[in-house]
Each structure stands twice: as structure tokens, then as C-alpha cells.
Amino acid sequence: MDGVLWHGEQAIAGLSDFFSLLRKQSLPFILATNNASHTTQQYVDKLARMGIHVKHEEILTSGIATALYLAQHKDPSKTRIFVLGEQGASQPLVEQGFTLTDIYQLNSEDTPNQGADIVVCGKDETITWDKLSTATLNLQAGAEFIATNGDTTLPTERGLIQGNGAILAALQAATGKTPTVIGKPEPIMYQQALALLGTTPEETIAIGDRLDTDILGAVRTGMRSLMVLTGASKREDLDKIDYAPTWIMQDLQEVTQALSYQKSQEM
């Protein structure tokens, strides 16, 4: 969503017409974002402020994807997690039944079962030294390292700022551990989106603004992809990589025009 639908709180031109066309053509969609700081309700509310109405089940955040993934591989009733992140990362884990640990809640000789089995790291705008320290200590004690996403930057109305990857870099430097990444460009999140849509990779197109996440993830999943030039990646960035989107378009307005034209040709 960031860089495709909006920059911060500013809607990208053509947003309303794009969603109107999706509804008119009955094209199902999932709004998948690597940003794990917000809940689905917060995204529903944000889009509503922009005049767009979507359902909760049409949104998939990397926080939700992480909770679903962990619930498939762990017993939530027996797993303790320290979350370096915001409500969008912690709430899905609680809903799956995991126990969340707190600041400096660690294993010791007197309290051997107080620390975390897993550290989940998501974008955190309230990050503190104590949060980083707690994550570091849990990782050094043997906790698994899970990242909601590895985005190094995040597009805003002011420009590109640091993303979750910057936090991961600090923890990797302190612990020497490399996280398992759930969000884009890993196929996990795309496969979850396909399951929600009830479609196959051949029937589905991924639209994104980042070559190293949105487009690479689609390539790894066997999906066609469309890159818009309203976010992080630019056309000249293609010269530096060995993969490419299926299509490149300027913005959502051009995407809407293309979908409208294709529909008219089918009639």
C-alpha cells in the first residue's frame, strides 16, 4: 500500500477511480503490506478517510502473515514471544493464542521460563534502548529471530525514511543472528494472499512500487507483476538487477486506464 496507494497520509492520484473500477469489474483483491505497525482496522479507517471502503478480509499485513505462519509451525499455547513492534505486529499474535513477554522479562536461574522463545521484529516508531536490549538478550539466550519484513526504507510524504530493516540491522550487529523474514519478497505472504483470494499464481497480478520486495516476491511466487513509479523504485533501477516486472506503469491512473481498455476489448 505504501508508495502505491499513498505517501504517508496523502492519497496518490487516481486512488478512487482505481478502486471504483475494481468493484465495477468484480475483481477480487488483497491489499498486502510489509508494514506491520498498523492493524487491519487502522488501515480500513485510513482508506475510509481517503474515500475508499474495504473489508478487513481484503487486507493482509506482514504482522498478520507472521502470526499465521508461526501458528502453523508452533503451538501458541506453549510459545512465548517478545515483540519489537507496534499493535499491528502484537495483536495478530495474541489473536492466535501466543503469550507475549514484556521488557526485561528474561530467563534466569530463578525464573527459567520467563523469557521469549521467539523474538518478532516489526516496524516500531516507539522503539527504545530497552526494547532493543530486551530483544538482544532474548536472542543471545537462544530465542528464534523472526522479522515481519526486511524493508530498509519506507516512502512517506516527506521522502524515504528508515524501515524495519534498519532495526534488524542493529539486532544482527549485536547478536550475529539472521532473521527468518515472513513478508515480501519471501513467497510466504504471496501464498497466503492467493489462499485468501482462492486464485492461482497464473490468475493473479501483484502491483507494487519496490523491485526488491513487491516485484521480486512475485517473481519468486511465479506471478506476473506490475510496477508503478510512484514509490521506492525507478525505471533505471532495472539496470542493476537480473529480474523484472511484467509491466511498468507510471501510476494508478495508468493502471486504471489499462484495465478499462482490456475490459472494453473483451466486450
PDB file of C-alpha atoms in Angstrom:
ATOM      1  CA  MET A   1       0.000   0.000   0.000  1.00  0.00           C
ATOM      2  CA  ASP A   2       2.800   2.446   0.893  1.00  0.00           C
ATOM      3  CA  GLY A   3       4.062   4.031  -2.324  1.00  0.00           C
ATOM      4  CA  VAL A   4       1.240   2.553  -4.412  1.00  0.00           C
ATOM      5  CA  LEU A   5      -1.954   3.830  -2.754  1.00  0.00           C
ATOM      6  CA  TRP A   6      -0.491   6.663  -0.684  1.00  0.00           C
ATOM      7  CA  HIS A   7       2.536   8.530   0.616  1.00  0.00           C
ATOM      8  CA  GLY A   8       2.002   8.814   4.361  1.00  0.00           C
ATOM      9  CA  GLU A   9      -1.429  10.405   4.768  1.00  0.00           C
ATOM     10  CA  GLN A  10      -1.539  11.686   1.188  1.00  0.00           C
ATOM     11  CA  ALA A  11      -3.525   9.600  -1.308  1.00  0.00           C
ATOM     12  CA  ILE A  12      -1.841   9.011  -4.647  1.00  0.00           C
ATOM     13  CA  ALA A  13      -3.683  10.438  -7.652  1.00  0.00           C
ATOM     14  CA  GLY A  14      -6.272   8.094  -9.150  1.00  0.00           C
ATOM     15  CA  LEU A  15      -6.907   6.121  -5.955  1.00  0.00           C
ATOM     16  CA  SER A  16     -10.700   6.491  -6.024  1.00  0.00           C
ATOM     17  CA  ASP A  17     -11.046   5.651  -9.724  1.00  0.00           C
ATOM     18  CA  PHE A  18      -8.849   2.570  -9.305  1.00  0.00           C
ATOM     19  CA  PHE A  19     -10.993   1.081  -6.546  1.00  0.00           C
ATOM     20  CA  SER A  20     -14.208   2.041  -8.326  1.00  0.00           C
ATOM     21  CA  LEU A  21     -13.037   0.050 -11.345  1.00  0.00           C
ATOM     22  CA  LEU A  22     -12.083  -2.977  -9.215  1.00  0.00           C
ATOM     23  CA  ARG A  23     -15.574  -3.011  -7.705  1.00  0.00           C
ATOM     24  CA  LYS A  24     -17.281  -2.398 -11.039  1.00  0.00           C
ATOM     25  CA  GLN A  25     -15.396  -5.244 -12.718  1.00  0.00           C
ATOM     26  CA  SER A  26     -15.797  -7.508  -9.643  1.00  0.00           C
ATOM     27  CA  LEU A  27     -12.029  -8.007  -9.485  1.00  0.00           C
ATOM     28  CA  PRO A  28     -11.106  -9.519  -6.101  1.00  0.00           C
ATOM     29  CA  PHE A  29      -8.031  -8.065  -4.413  1.00  0.00           C
ATOM     30  CA  ILE A  30      -5.860  -8.291  -1.324  1.00  0.00           C
ATOM     31  CA  LEU A  31      -4.098  -5.185  -0.056  1.00  0.00           C
ATOM     32  CA  ALA A  32      -0.812  -6.686   1.115  1.00  0.00           C
ATOM     33  CA  THR A  33       1.659  -4.546   3.000  1.00  0.00           C
ATOM     34  CA  ASN A  34       5.018  -5.198   4.606  1.00  0.00           C
ATOM     35  CA  ASN A  35       4.221  -2.525   7.185  1.00  0.00           C
ATOM     36  CA  ALA A  36       3.354  -4.416  10.376  1.00  0.00           C
ATOM     37  CA  SER A  37       2.865  -1.392  12.619  1.00  0.00           C
ATOM     38  CA  HIS A  38      -0.874  -0.961  11.941  1.00  0.00           C
ATOM     39  CA  THR A  39      -3.894  -3.197  12.461  1.00  0.00           C
ATOM     40  CA  THR A  40      -6.433  -4.028   9.763  1.00  0.00           C
ATOM     41  CA  GLN A  41      -8.898  -1.655  11.428  1.00  0.00           C
ATOM     42  CA  GLN A  42      -6.383   1.180  11.224  1.00  0.00           C
ATOM     43  CA  TYR A  43      -5.932   0.507   7.502  1.00  0.00           C
ATOM     44  CA  VAL A  44      -9.705   0.315   6.974  1.00  0.00           C
ATOM     45  CA  ASP A  45     -10.021   3.673   8.743  1.00  0.00           C
ATOM     46  CA  LYS A  46      -7.142   5.223   6.809  1.00  0.00           C
ATOM     47  CA  LEU A  47      -8.635   4.224   3.475  1.00  0.00           C
ATOM     48  CA  ALA A  48     -12.053   5.464   4.608  1.00  0.00           C
ATOM     49  CA  ARG A  49     -10.511   8.889   5.250  1.00  0.00           C
ATOM     50  CA  MET A  50      -9.424   8.804   1.611  1.00  0.00           C
ATOM     51  CA  GLY A  51     -12.944   7.884   0.482  1.00  0.00           C
ATOM     52  CA  ILE A  52     -12.187   4.178  -0.091  1.00  0.00           C
ATOM     53  CA  HIS A  53     -14.164   1.455   1.670  1.00  0.00           C
ATOM     54  CA  VAL A  54     -12.622  -2.005   2.052  1.00  0.00           C
ATOM     55  CA  LYS A  55     -13.304  -5.037   4.233  1.00  0.00           C
ATOM     56  CA  HIS A  56     -10.980  -6.375   6.918  1.00  0.00           C
ATOM     57  CA  GLU A  57     -10.530  -9.610   4.970  1.00  0.00           C
ATOM     58  CA  GLU A  58      -9.224  -7.628   1.974  1.00  0.00           C
ATOM     59  CA  ILE A  59      -6.130  -6.562   3.960  1.00  0.00           C
ATOM     60  CA  LEU A  60      -3.076  -8.702   4.712  1.00  0.00           C
ATOM     61  CA  THR A  61      -0.260  -7.144   6.709  1.00  0.00           C
ATOM     62  CA  SER A  62       3.106  -8.737   7.370  1.00  0.00           C
ATOM     63  CA  GLY A  63       2.059  -8.780  11.032  1.00  0.00           C
ATOM     64  CA  ILE A  64      -0.929 -10.992  10.200  1.00  0.00           C
ATOM     65  CA  ALA A  65       1.199 -13.099   7.863  1.00  0.00           C
ATOM     66  CA  THR A  66       3.764 -13.616  10.634  1.00  0.00           C
ATOM     67  CA  ALA A  67       1.118 -14.694  13.157  1.00  0.00           C
ATOM     68  CA  LEU A  68      -0.419 -17.133  10.663  1.00  0.00           C
ATOM     69  CA  TYR A  69       2.988 -18.576   9.798  1.00  0.00           C
ATOM     70  CA  LEU A  70       4.020 -19.055  13.431  1.00  0.00           C
ATOM     71  CA  ALA A  71       0.656 -20.599  14.356  1.00  0.00           C
ATOM     72  CA  GLN A  72       1.227 -23.185  11.615  1.00  0.00           C
ATOM     73  CA  HIS A  73       4.688 -24.085  12.933  1.00  0.00           C
ATOM     74  CA  LYS A  74       4.378 -23.630  16.719  1.00  0.00           C
ATOM     75  CA  ASP A  75       1.906 -24.445  19.477  1.00  0.00           C
ATOM     76  CA  PRO A  76       0.659 -20.977  20.523  1.00  0.00           C
ATOM     77  CA  SER A  77      -0.323 -22.208  23.983  1.00  0.00           C
ATOM     78  CA  LYS A  78       3.292 -23.206  24.681  1.00  0.00           C
ATOM     79  CA  THR A  79       5.153 -20.396  22.892  1.00  0.00           C
ATOM     80  CA  ARG A  80       6.284 -17.086  24.366  1.00  0.00           C
ATOM     81  CA  ILE A  81       7.101 -14.175  22.062  1.00  0.00           C
ATOM     82  CA  PHE A  82       8.783 -10.819  22.585  1.00  0.00           C
ATOM     83  CA  VAL A  83       7.552  -8.322  20.009  1.00  0.00           C
ATOM     84  CA  LEU A  84       9.690  -5.414  18.925  1.00  0.00           C
ATOM     85  CA  GLY A  85       6.904  -3.613  17.117  1.00  0.00           C
ATOM     86  CA  GLU A  86       3.528  -1.950  17.419  1.00  0.00           C
ATOM     87  CA  GLN A  87      -0.083  -3.101  17.688  1.00  0.00           C
ATOM     88  CA  GLY A  88      -0.152  -4.331  14.115  1.00  0.00           C
ATOM     89  CA  ALA A  89       2.529  -6.898  14.995  1.00  0.00           C
ATOM     90  CA  SER A  90       1.396  -7.848  18.504  1.00  0.00           C
ATOM     91  CA  GLN A  91      -2.391  -8.051  18.094  1.00  0.00           C
ATOM     92  CA  PRO A  92      -2.417 -10.851  15.448  1.00  0.00           C
ATOM     93  CA  LEU A  93      -0.113 -12.928  17.679  1.00  0.00           C
ATOM     94  CA  VAL A  94      -2.423 -12.515  20.667  1.00  0.00           C
ATOM     95  CA  GLU A  95      -5.406 -13.437  18.490  1.00  0.00           C
ATOM     96  CA  GLN A  96      -3.600 -16.661  17.543  1.00  0.00           C
ATOM     97  CA  GLY A  97      -3.139 -17.503  21.236  1.00  0.00           C
ATOM     98  CA  PHE A  98       0.547 -16.727  21.758  1.00  0.00           C
ATOM     99  CA  THR A  99       1.830 -15.338  25.079  1.00  0.00           C
ATOM    100  CA  LEU A 100       3.700 -12.041  24.770  1.00  0.00           C
ATOM    101  CA  THR A 101       6.591 -11.196  27.098  1.00  0.00           C
ATOM    102  CA  ASP A 102       7.492  -7.736  28.367  1.00  0.00           C
ATOM    103  CA  ILE A 103      10.552  -5.504  28.709  1.00  0.00           C
ATOM    104  CA  TYR A 104      13.429  -7.304  30.506  1.00  0.00           C
ATOM    105  CA  GLN A 105      11.258 -10.371  31.097  1.00  0.00           C
ATOM    106  CA  LEU A 106      14.092 -12.857  30.674  1.00  0.00           C
ATOM    107  CA  ASN A 107      15.166 -16.360  31.618  1.00  0.00           C
ATOM    108  CA  SER A 108      17.317 -16.691  34.738  1.00  0.00           C
ATOM    109  CA  GLU A 109      18.240 -19.406  37.225  1.00  0.00           C
ATOM    110  CA  ASP A 110      15.327 -18.398  39.436  1.00  0.00           C
ATOM    111  CA  THR A 111      12.849 -17.816  36.569  1.00  0.00           C
ATOM    112  CA  PRO A 112      13.838 -20.204  33.758  1.00  0.00           C
ATOM    113  CA  ASN A 113      10.559 -19.892  31.818  1.00  0.00           C
ATOM    114  CA  GLN A 114      10.031 -16.135  31.775  1.00  0.00           C
ATOM    115  CA  GLY A 115      11.907 -15.221  28.613  1.00  0.00           C
ATOM    116  CA  ALA A 116      10.805 -15.457  24.999  1.00  0.00           C
ATOM    117  CA  ASP A 117      11.050 -18.467  22.718  1.00  0.00           C
ATOM    118  CA  ILE A 118      10.789 -16.168  19.697  1.00  0.00           C
ATOM    119  CA  VAL A 119      11.640 -12.529  19.023  1.00  0.00           C
ATOM    120  CA  VAL A 120       9.390 -10.954  16.377  1.00  0.00           C
ATOM    121  CA  CYS A 121      10.678  -7.693  14.936  1.00  0.00           C
ATOM    122  CA  GLY A 122       8.382  -5.315  13.067  1.00  0.00           C
ATOM    123  CA  LYS A 123       8.456  -1.604  12.269  1.00  0.00           C
ATOM    124  CA  ASP A 124       8.343   0.253  15.574  1.00  0.00           C
ATOM    125  CA  GLU A 125       8.009   4.039  15.745  1.00  0.00           C
ATOM    126  CA  THR A 126       8.204   3.858  19.564  1.00  0.00           C
ATOM    127  CA  ILE A 127      11.497   1.971  19.625  1.00  0.00           C
ATOM    128  CA  THR A 128      13.647   2.446  22.724  1.00  0.00           C
ATOM    129  CA  TRP A 129      17.016   1.294  24.017  1.00  0.00           C
ATOM    130  CA  ASP A 130      15.205  -1.001  26.476  1.00  0.00           C
ATOM    131  CA  LYS A 131      13.218  -2.675  23.691  1.00  0.00           C
ATOM    132  CA  LEU A 132      16.352  -3.289  21.659  1.00  0.00           C
ATOM    133  CA  SER A 133      18.156  -4.572  24.730  1.00  0.00           C
ATOM    134  CA  THR A 134      15.348  -6.997  25.606  1.00  0.00           C
ATOM    135  CA  ALA A 135      15.293  -8.339  22.056  1.00  0.00           C
ATOM    136  CA  THR A 136      19.082  -8.691  22.045  1.00  0.00           C
ATOM    137  CA  LEU A 137      19.182 -10.518  25.387  1.00  0.00           C
ATOM    138  CA  ASN A 138      16.446 -12.950  24.328  1.00  0.00           C
ATOM    139  CA  LEU A 139      18.215 -13.673  21.043  1.00  0.00           C
ATOM    140  CA  GLN A 140      21.526 -14.226  22.813  1.00  0.00           C
ATOM    141  CA  ALA A 141      19.729 -16.673  25.129  1.00  0.00           C
ATOM    142  CA  GLY A 142      18.615 -18.758  22.154  1.00  0.00           C
ATOM    143  CA  ALA A 143      15.278 -17.292  21.031  1.00  0.00           C
ATOM    144  CA  GLU A 144      14.340 -17.677  17.363  1.00  0.00           C
ATOM    145  CA  PHE A 145      14.582 -14.497  15.268  1.00  0.00           C
ATOM    146  CA  ILE A 146      11.557 -13.676  13.093  1.00  0.00           C
ATOM    147  CA  ALA A 147      11.128 -10.497  11.034  1.00  0.00           C
ATOM    148  CA  THR A 148       7.776  -9.335   9.724  1.00  0.00           C
ATOM    149  CA  ASN A 149       9.660  -7.763   6.812  1.00  0.00           C
ATOM    150  CA  GLY A 150      13.106  -6.593   5.801  1.00  0.00           C
ATOM    151  CA  ASP A 151      12.288  -3.253   4.145  1.00  0.00           C
ATOM    152  CA  THR A 152      15.230  -0.929   4.667  1.00  0.00           C
ATOM    153  CA  THR A 153      13.205   2.181   3.758  1.00  0.00           C
ATOM    154  CA  LEU A 154       9.601   3.402   3.848  1.00  0.00           C
ATOM    155  CA  PRO A 155       8.098   6.003   1.467  1.00  0.00           C
ATOM    156  CA  THR A 156       6.366   8.935   3.175  1.00  0.00           C
ATOM    157  CA  GLU A 157       5.070  12.346   2.107  1.00  0.00           C
ATOM    158  CA  ARG A 158       8.482  13.735   3.187  1.00  0.00           C
ATOM    159  CA  GLY A 159      10.504  11.158   1.271  1.00  0.00           C
ATOM    160  CA  LEU A 160      12.119   7.805   2.091  1.00  0.00           C
ATOM    161  CA  ILE A 161      12.742   7.110   5.766  1.00  0.00           C
ATOM    162  CA  GLN A 162      14.216   4.111   7.620  1.00  0.00           C
ATOM    163  CA  GLY A 163      12.193   0.896   7.620  1.00  0.00           C
ATOM    164  CA  ASN A 164      12.173  -2.301   9.658  1.00  0.00           C
ATOM    165  CA  GLY A 165      15.394  -3.421   8.003  1.00  0.00           C
ATOM    166  CA  ALA A 166      17.245  -0.709   9.900  1.00  0.00           C
ATOM    167  CA  ILE A 167      16.095  -2.231  13.219  1.00  0.00           C
ATOM    168  CA  LEU A 168      17.016  -5.710  12.010  1.00  0.00           C
ATOM    169  CA  ALA A 169      20.498  -4.473  11.139  1.00  0.00           C
ATOM    170  CA  ALA A 170      21.020  -3.273  14.719  1.00  0.00           C
ATOM    171  CA  LEU A 171      19.929  -6.622  16.181  1.00  0.00           C
ATOM    172  CA  GLN A 172      22.021  -8.584  13.680  1.00  0.00           C
ATOM    173  CA  ALA A 173      25.072  -6.490  14.554  1.00  0.00           C
ATOM    174  CA  ALA A 174      24.519  -7.115  18.265  1.00  0.00           C
ATOM    175  CA  THR A 175      23.752 -10.839  18.094  1.00  0.00           C
ATOM    176  CA  GLY A 176      25.203 -12.193  14.848  1.00  0.00           C
ATOM    177  CA  LYS A 177      21.821 -13.791  14.151  1.00  0.00           C
ATOM    178  CA  THR A 178      19.985 -13.564  10.826  1.00  0.00           C
ATOM    179  CA  PRO A 179      16.173 -13.423  10.983  1.00  0.00           C
ATOM    180  CA  THR A 180      13.664 -15.526   9.097  1.00  0.00           C
ATOM    181  CA  VAL A 181      11.721 -12.967   7.040  1.00  0.00           C
ATOM    182  CA  ILE A 182       7.981 -13.540   6.521  1.00  0.00           C
ATOM    183  CA  GLY A 183       6.975 -10.542   4.409  1.00  0.00           C
ATOM    184  CA  LYS A 184       7.839  -9.654   0.831  1.00  0.00           C
ATOM    185  CA  PRO A 185       9.946 -10.699  -1.081  1.00  0.00           C
ATOM    186  CA  GLU A 186       9.520 -14.128   0.504  1.00  0.00           C
ATOM    187  CA  PRO A 187       6.774 -16.226  -1.158  1.00  0.00           C
ATOM    188  CA  ILE A 188       5.022 -16.899   2.189  1.00  0.00           C
ATOM    189  CA  MET A 189       2.912 -13.751   2.148  1.00  0.00           C
ATOM    190  CA  TYR A 190       2.011 -14.133  -1.540  1.00  0.00           C
ATOM    191  CA  GLN A 191       0.903 -17.719  -0.964  1.00  0.00           C
ATOM    192  CA  GLN A 192      -1.281 -16.581   1.932  1.00  0.00           C
ATOM    193  CA  ALA A 193      -2.822 -13.880  -0.285  1.00  0.00           C
ATOM    194  CA  LEU A 194      -3.536 -16.419  -3.026  1.00  0.00           C
ATOM    195  CA  ALA A 195      -5.242 -18.674  -0.481  1.00  0.00           C
ATOM    196  CA  LEU A 196      -7.425 -15.776   0.685  1.00  0.00           C
ATOM    197  CA  LEU A 197      -8.327 -14.916  -2.915  1.00  0.00           C
ATOM    198  CA  GLY A 198      -8.876 -18.537  -3.906  1.00  0.00           C
ATOM    199  CA  THR A 199      -6.803 -17.990  -7.045  1.00  0.00           C
ATOM    200  CA  THR A 200      -3.665 -19.418  -8.649  1.00  0.00           C
ATOM    201  CA  PRO A 201      -0.415 -17.552  -9.409  1.00  0.00           C
ATOM    202  CA  GLU A 202      -1.324 -17.663 -13.116  1.00  0.00           C
ATOM    203  CA  GLU A 203      -4.613 -15.842 -12.452  1.00  0.00           C
ATOM    204  CA  THR A 204      -3.170 -13.150 -10.222  1.00  0.00           C
ATOM    205  CA  ILE A 205      -1.119  -9.984 -10.696  1.00  0.00           C
ATOM    206  CA  ALA A 206       0.966  -8.303  -7.999  1.00  0.00           C
ATOM    207  CA  ILE A 207       1.074  -4.493  -8.178  1.00  0.00           C
ATOM    208  CA  GLY A 208       3.861  -2.780  -6.255  1.00  0.00           C
ATOM    209  CA  ASP A 209       6.404   0.028  -6.169  1.00  0.00           C
ATOM    210  CA  ARG A 210       9.509  -1.797  -4.908  1.00  0.00           C
ATOM    211  CA  LEU A 211      11.626  -4.043  -7.096  1.00  0.00           C
ATOM    212  CA  ASP A 212      13.403  -5.719  -4.173  1.00  0.00           C
ATOM    213  CA  THR A 213      10.196  -6.670  -2.325  1.00  0.00           C
ATOM    214  CA  ASP A 214       6.951  -6.456  -4.322  1.00  0.00           C
ATOM    215  CA  ILE A 215       8.330  -7.470  -7.715  1.00  0.00           C
ATOM    216  CA  LEU A 216      10.965  -9.947  -6.537  1.00  0.00           C
ATOM    217  CA  GLY A 217       8.376 -11.650  -4.346  1.00  0.00           C
ATOM    218  CA  ALA A 218       6.019 -12.023  -7.300  1.00  0.00           C
ATOM    219  CA  VAL A 219       8.819 -13.492  -9.403  1.00  0.00           C
ATOM    220  CA  ARG A 220       9.669 -15.999  -6.662  1.00  0.00           C
ATOM    221  CA  THR A 221       5.999 -16.985  -6.403  1.00  0.00           C
ATOM    222  CA  GLY A 222       5.540 -17.429 -10.152  1.00  0.00           C
ATOM    223  CA  MET A 223       3.187 -14.471 -10.538  1.00  0.00           C
ATOM    224  CA  ARG A 224       3.058 -11.700 -13.115  1.00  0.00           C
ATOM    225  CA  SER A 225       3.806  -8.273 -11.691  1.00  0.00           C
ATOM    226  CA  LEU A 226       3.203  -4.607 -12.420  1.00  0.00           C
ATOM    227  CA  MET A 227       5.476  -1.899 -11.057  1.00  0.00           C
ATOM    228  CA  VAL A 228       4.214   1.654 -10.587  1.00  0.00           C
ATOM    229  CA  LEU A 229       6.707   4.505 -10.451  1.00  0.00           C
ATOM    230  CA  THR A 230       5.149   6.344  -7.504  1.00  0.00           C
ATOM    231  CA  GLY A 231       7.241   4.762  -4.749  1.00  0.00           C
ATOM    232  CA  ALA A 232      10.704   3.496  -3.932  1.00  0.00           C
ATOM    233  CA  SER A 233      11.970   2.038  -7.236  1.00  0.00           C
ATOM    234  CA  LYS A 234      12.603   3.812 -10.513  1.00  0.00           C
ATOM    235  CA  ARG A 235      12.905   2.580 -14.093  1.00  0.00           C
ATOM    236  CA  GLU A 236      16.690   2.966 -14.094  1.00  0.00           C
ATOM    237  CA  ASP A 237      16.938   0.561 -11.128  1.00  0.00           C
ATOM    238  CA  LEU A 238      16.179  -2.280 -13.542  1.00  0.00           C
ATOM    239  CA  ASP A 239      19.730  -1.986 -14.901  1.00  0.00           C
ATOM    240  CA  LYS A 240      21.093  -3.232 -11.561  1.00  0.00           C
ATOM    241  CA  ILE A 241      19.088  -6.477 -11.240  1.00  0.00           C
ATOM    242  CA  ASP A 242      18.553  -9.727 -13.157  1.00  0.00           C
ATOM    243  CA  TYR A 243      14.733  -9.865 -12.891  1.00  0.00           C
ATOM    244  CA  ALA A 244      11.988  -7.501 -13.983  1.00  0.00           C
ATOM    245  CA  PRO A 245       8.263  -6.792 -13.625  1.00  0.00           C
ATOM    246  CA  THR A 246       5.940  -7.953 -16.380  1.00  0.00           C
ATOM    247  CA  TRP A 247       4.745  -4.369 -16.872  1.00  0.00           C
ATOM    248  CA  ILE A 248       5.813  -0.896 -15.748  1.00  0.00           C
ATOM    249  CA  MET A 249       3.283   1.929 -15.472  1.00  0.00           C
ATOM    250  CA  GLN A 250       3.531   5.470 -14.208  1.00  0.00           C
ATOM    251  CA  ASP A 251       0.821   5.324 -11.541  1.00  0.00           C
ATOM    252  CA  LEU A 252      -2.623   4.014 -10.603  1.00  0.00           C
ATOM    253  CA  GLN A 253      -4.244   6.239 -13.195  1.00  0.00           C
ATOM    254  CA  GLU A 254      -2.404   4.408 -15.982  1.00  0.00           C
ATOM    255  CA  VAL A 255      -3.267   1.047 -14.388  1.00  0.00           C
ATOM    256  CA  THR A 256      -6.950   2.005 -14.317  1.00  0.00           C
ATOM    257  CA  GLN A 257      -6.833   3.067 -17.958  1.00  0.00           C
ATOM    258  CA  ALA A 258      -5.217  -0.236 -18.944  1.00  0.00           C
ATOM    259  CA  LEU A 259      -7.805  -2.301 -17.047  1.00  0.00           C
ATOM    260  CA  SER A 260     -10.631  -0.277 -18.580  1.00  0.00           C
ATOM    261  CA  TYR A 261      -9.220  -0.769 -22.081  1.00  0.00           C
ATOM    262  CA  GLN A 262      -8.783  -4.516 -21.588  1.00  0.00           C
ATOM    263  CA  LYS A 263     -12.378  -4.833 -20.378  1.00  0.00           C
ATOM    264  CA  SER A 264     -13.671  -2.909 -23.390  1.00  0.00           C
ATOM    265  CA  GLN A 265     -11.758  -5.239 -25.723  1.00  0.00           C
ATOM    266  CA  GLU A 266     -13.351  -8.290 -24.086  1.00  0.00           C
ATOM    267  CA  MET A 267     -16.878  -6.962 -24.644  1.00  0.00           C
TER     268      MET A 267
END
